[in-house]
């Protein structure tokens, strides 16, 4: 049986090399991707081939011994096996990959990917999702959807395209394998890895900073209005000069100075080392609950705090050339 | 959701294992009749222990247990059959290996191999018995096998055990039409590819010898022996004598059949009756026929005594058509040799019987018919009793029977009668076969069971030839007019219950159809398949072509099913389309760019008589479509009904 599986695997890889149009879609596609008859392929599994040989033996035996009852049941088993091929096809047909949610990963750490699979009003069972050599099985009830979570290895920061995805099933009897390749047009951003240790960021003189903060209606202390903010927090005067409502932010921790993290101050280091240092500082700021602003060659991120700010800064770092 | 990697690396879950055990239990149960009882019980024990063990401590059975068991199994098979090749030892070995395979079944791959092998073992049960019940049993055995294969797949919706079998049943049921077509069309082999060794089997049935008491077992055997369908009216119960063996030689204890190679005896007959017999496997070469057959069917010949002898033993159900005479003169002239054979008696047996015969001869002179009548009268009047458990007979068996015990069944009476006739100088012989049968009015055929086995005599009377004499009828007329079951009334047991017996006789029609339609569908019948369509001989090429066409047709149907998707219909849009179709009939056609409000207002203007109705429909539609995320059920139903009932009337002004 192993030999058969090997042979099939070799044949599959040959077909993928020689007949790419036949075995998968070559160009990345946009989500959602729905599986349909043009992109589902079926071959017998090794077990299926073995079972066929067994059925042939039984057929010849039944004919030779003129045993009609055995012939009838051999025909029954043969017809059922063939019908299972159609079920294998239907098990994939109509399955949709709606979205892929990528988590945030630092280069070298695994990236979490959530695949949202949706059924089109039909039960799908024992479907395998294969990403980058990892396999997971899932089932979806009719009209339902499910998430399949993978963690993908990362090596370097920046945009990382998703690997080719394979959906396959050998439902219901394991005699046939139907499969389809997916090549979603989606990349995920891998953050730079922070350096292990280094000096803390150099800070501008305290008094200057304090003066700026207490100068009155500085924009750094204001933020956009969000539904639910109390009316008395709205900075009406400032808002009048802007297009949108601004709200006085009272949540800023008192007594902490904002870190100004500037790319240009690190000219002594090389490109990647600068990024790594900035990444570490951002991490420390986030851990200590300090406000920070990031100044990059082509991008400036105003002083802020919190997970969204951190993500925004790390994304900017990851995107650097 | 289960996170599992590929097949082969994981262990199977408890449900799959239970299904595998169930499959093996079915295999074992189907093979029970042909396996020695100790082997099947041992295998059942292993199966049960393994099931229990895996529930307690999941994991393979240890190797030190497996190898000795394998050795033991091989030795047991050799000990029982003295070989491991051939049908019986091969099957025993296969079933044993299958059960032992369970000991190491832990991964899905093991389980797949087991289940494929189980399918093979299930089919092997049909080598021994092709009856409908066994075939149905095998088909039922396929259910857990397929369900087990299904249960090996990961990430399934959890269900209960009986529900696991349901999809397998559905799959088999859906495959049935293709199966039947393929069964009919797969070209049969005219001659086997390799020789099929004759497989004599111990079956109860008629045999080539008969001594009083032999039938005792047979007469309680309820298995069908043959089924007869008559082209015209069926003969009266008293005429339903099916001759099998004619026995001449008597050694004082036993009657023997000696094949006589001479040409068949002449028969003069005025009428004849055409019928068709479907004979169950008997492992005998003789083909029972109603009374005196006029010609032999294909692959059989007529013997000198007009018995039908097939060219080879009947190992599978066989169908043949015949024509027989019911009123006839068989062998009007008897030559010296046959005269001698017809009077042969061992010299020093049964002195009292001989004396009685000699006395009758003296009394009636040359009147053979009167002697025959005298003997029958004696059986009728002298307190002879019909019973299936008579007292044993001594060396002079006929003396003991006629003068001492006076109880027995057909064999005793036929034997005693024939000895009496021979002793009186009238040529006589024993005939064994079947008498009576149950007329199945539903299926229009006569069911003859093994328990209808019967023995009677034929005496040769000058001018009349061989005449059938049934002394049993003189003792117990019901045996002939009502059948074997009526005759043994005093030994009624539970299975002879009248009601149950009737039920069984009616149920037999299914077996009859099975034997006629499925088992009897041979190369010959296949060639005549297309006769109704004007093709006399359907050869292999035509059959292959037909098979291909059928497969393509079924593939098309299957593909259509596989590719078909239920379009998610919006009930509201469907109702609206109905309305549009109706309005289109009165030339109010919705334009491509037209919204529902505009369209329905236009329709209201075009049909001023129904203005109010259309406006109501429009309001309802707009409210259903735009006032809610999902149209509420009750108003939707009202709208559907209104759209359905709407009848546009164009004013003819």
PDB file of N, CA, C and O in Angstrom, chain A residues 9-21 23-24:
ATOM      1  N   UNK A   9       2.029   9.897  -5.071  1.00  0.00           N
ATOM      2  CA  UNK A   9       2.619  11.172  -4.673  1.00  0.00           C
ATOM      3  C   UNK A   9       3.591  11.661  -5.743  1.00  0.00           C
ATOM      4  O   UNK A   9       3.625  12.831  -6.093  1.00  0.00           O
ATOM      5  N   UNK A  10       4.368  10.701  -6.282  1.00  0.00           N
ATOM      6  CA  UNK A  10       5.319  11.076  -7.331  1.00  0.00           C
ATOM      7  C   UNK A  10       4.569  11.577  -8.560  1.00  0.00           C
ATOM      8  O   UNK A  10       4.952  12.555  -9.177  1.00  0.00           O
ATOM      9  N   UNK A  11       3.475  10.862  -8.885  1.00  0.00           N
ATOM     10  CA  UNK A  11       2.700  11.264 -10.054  1.00  0.00           C
ATOM     11  C   UNK A  11       2.111  12.656  -9.835  1.00  0.00           C
ATOM     12  O   UNK A  11       2.094  13.483 -10.740  1.00  0.00           O
ATOM     13  N   UNK A  12       1.654  12.894  -8.614  1.00  0.00           N
ATOM     14  CA  UNK A  12       1.061  14.199  -8.312  1.00  0.00           C
ATOM     15  C   UNK A  12       2.085  15.304  -8.472  1.00  0.00           C
ATOM     16  O   UNK A  12       1.807  16.345  -9.078  1.00  0.00           O
ATOM     17  N   UNK A  13       3.289  15.068  -7.959  1.00  0.00           N
ATOM     18  CA  UNK A  13       4.285  16.137  -8.028  1.00  0.00           C
ATOM     19  C   UNK A  13       4.702  16.350  -9.478  1.00  0.00           C
ATOM     20  O   UNK A  13       4.952  17.473  -9.909  1.00  0.00           O
ATOM     21  N   UNK A  14       4.732  15.255 -10.249  1.00  0.00           N
ATOM     22  CA  UNK A  14       5.038  15.391 -11.673  1.00  0.00           C
ATOM     23  C   UNK A  14       3.964  16.231 -12.363  1.00  0.00           C
ATOM     24  O   UNK A  14       4.265  17.152 -13.119  1.00  0.00           O
ATOM     25  N   UNK A  15       2.707  15.912 -12.040  1.00  0.00           N
ATOM     26  CA  UNK A  15       1.604  16.636 -12.678  1.00  0.00           C
ATOM     27  C   UNK A  15       1.646  18.107 -12.297  1.00  0.00           C
ATOM     28  O   UNK A  15       1.371  18.988 -13.116  1.00  0.00           O
ATOM     29  N   UNK A  16       2.042  18.362 -11.047  1.00  0.00           N
ATOM     30  CA  UNK A  16       2.090  19.762 -10.627  1.00  0.00           C
ATOM     31  C   UNK A  16       3.167  20.526 -11.380  1.00  0.00           C
ATOM     32  O   UNK A  16       3.007  21.696 -11.702  1.00  0.00           O
ATOM     33  N   UNK A  17       4.270  19.842 -11.642  1.00  0.00           N
ATOM     34  CA  UNK A  17       5.352  20.505 -12.372  1.00  0.00           C
ATOM     35  C   UNK A  17       4.977  20.696 -13.835  1.00  0.00           C
ATOM     36  O   UNK A  17       5.182  21.748 -14.412  1.00  0.00           O
ATOM     37  N   UNK A  18       4.426  19.632 -14.418  1.00  0.00           N
ATOM     38  CA  UNK A  18       4.199  19.661 -15.866  1.00  0.00           C
ATOM     39  C   UNK A  18       2.865  20.283 -16.252  1.00  0.00           C
ATOM     40  O   UNK A  18       2.744  20.864 -17.315  1.00  0.00           O
ATOM     41  N   UNK A  19       1.889  20.099 -15.430  1.00  0.00           N
ATOM     42  CA  UNK A  19       0.545  20.544 -15.803  1.00  0.00           C
ATOM     43  C   UNK A  19      -0.009  21.500 -14.749  1.00  0.00           C
ATOM     44  O   UNK A  19      -0.994  21.205 -14.099  1.00  0.00           O
ATOM     45  N   UNK A  20       0.662  22.612 -14.574  1.00  0.00           N
ATOM     46  CA  UNK A  20       0.210  23.490 -13.477  1.00  0.00           C
ATOM     47  C   UNK A  20      -1.216  23.979 -13.675  1.00  0.00           C
ATOM     48  O   UNK A  20      -1.959  24.116 -12.717  1.00  0.00           O
ATOM     49  N   UNK A  21      -1.578  24.195 -14.931  1.00  0.00           N
ATOM     50  CA  UNK A  21      -2.934  24.700 -15.167  1.00  0.00           C
ATOM     51  C   UNK A  21      -3.961  23.656 -14.762  1.00  0.00           C
ATOM     52  O   UNK A  21      -5.075  23.977 -14.376  1.00  0.00           O
ATOM     53  N   UNK A  23      -3.495  21.269 -12.362  1.00  0.00           N
ATOM     54  CA  UNK A  23      -3.489  20.864 -10.974  1.00  0.00           C
ATOM     55  C   UNK A  23      -3.757  22.007 -10.017  1.00  0.00           C
ATOM     56  O   UNK A  23      -4.068  21.795  -8.874  1.00  0.00           O
ATOM     57  N   UNK A  24      -3.571  23.230 -10.434  1.00  0.00           N
ATOM     58  CA  UNK A  24      -3.887  24.318  -9.504  1.00  0.00           C
ATOM     59  C   UNK A  24      -4.033  25.614 -10.280  1.00  0.00           C
ATOM     60  O   UNK A  24      -3.629  25.719 -11.428  1.00  0.00           O
TER      61      UNK A  24
END
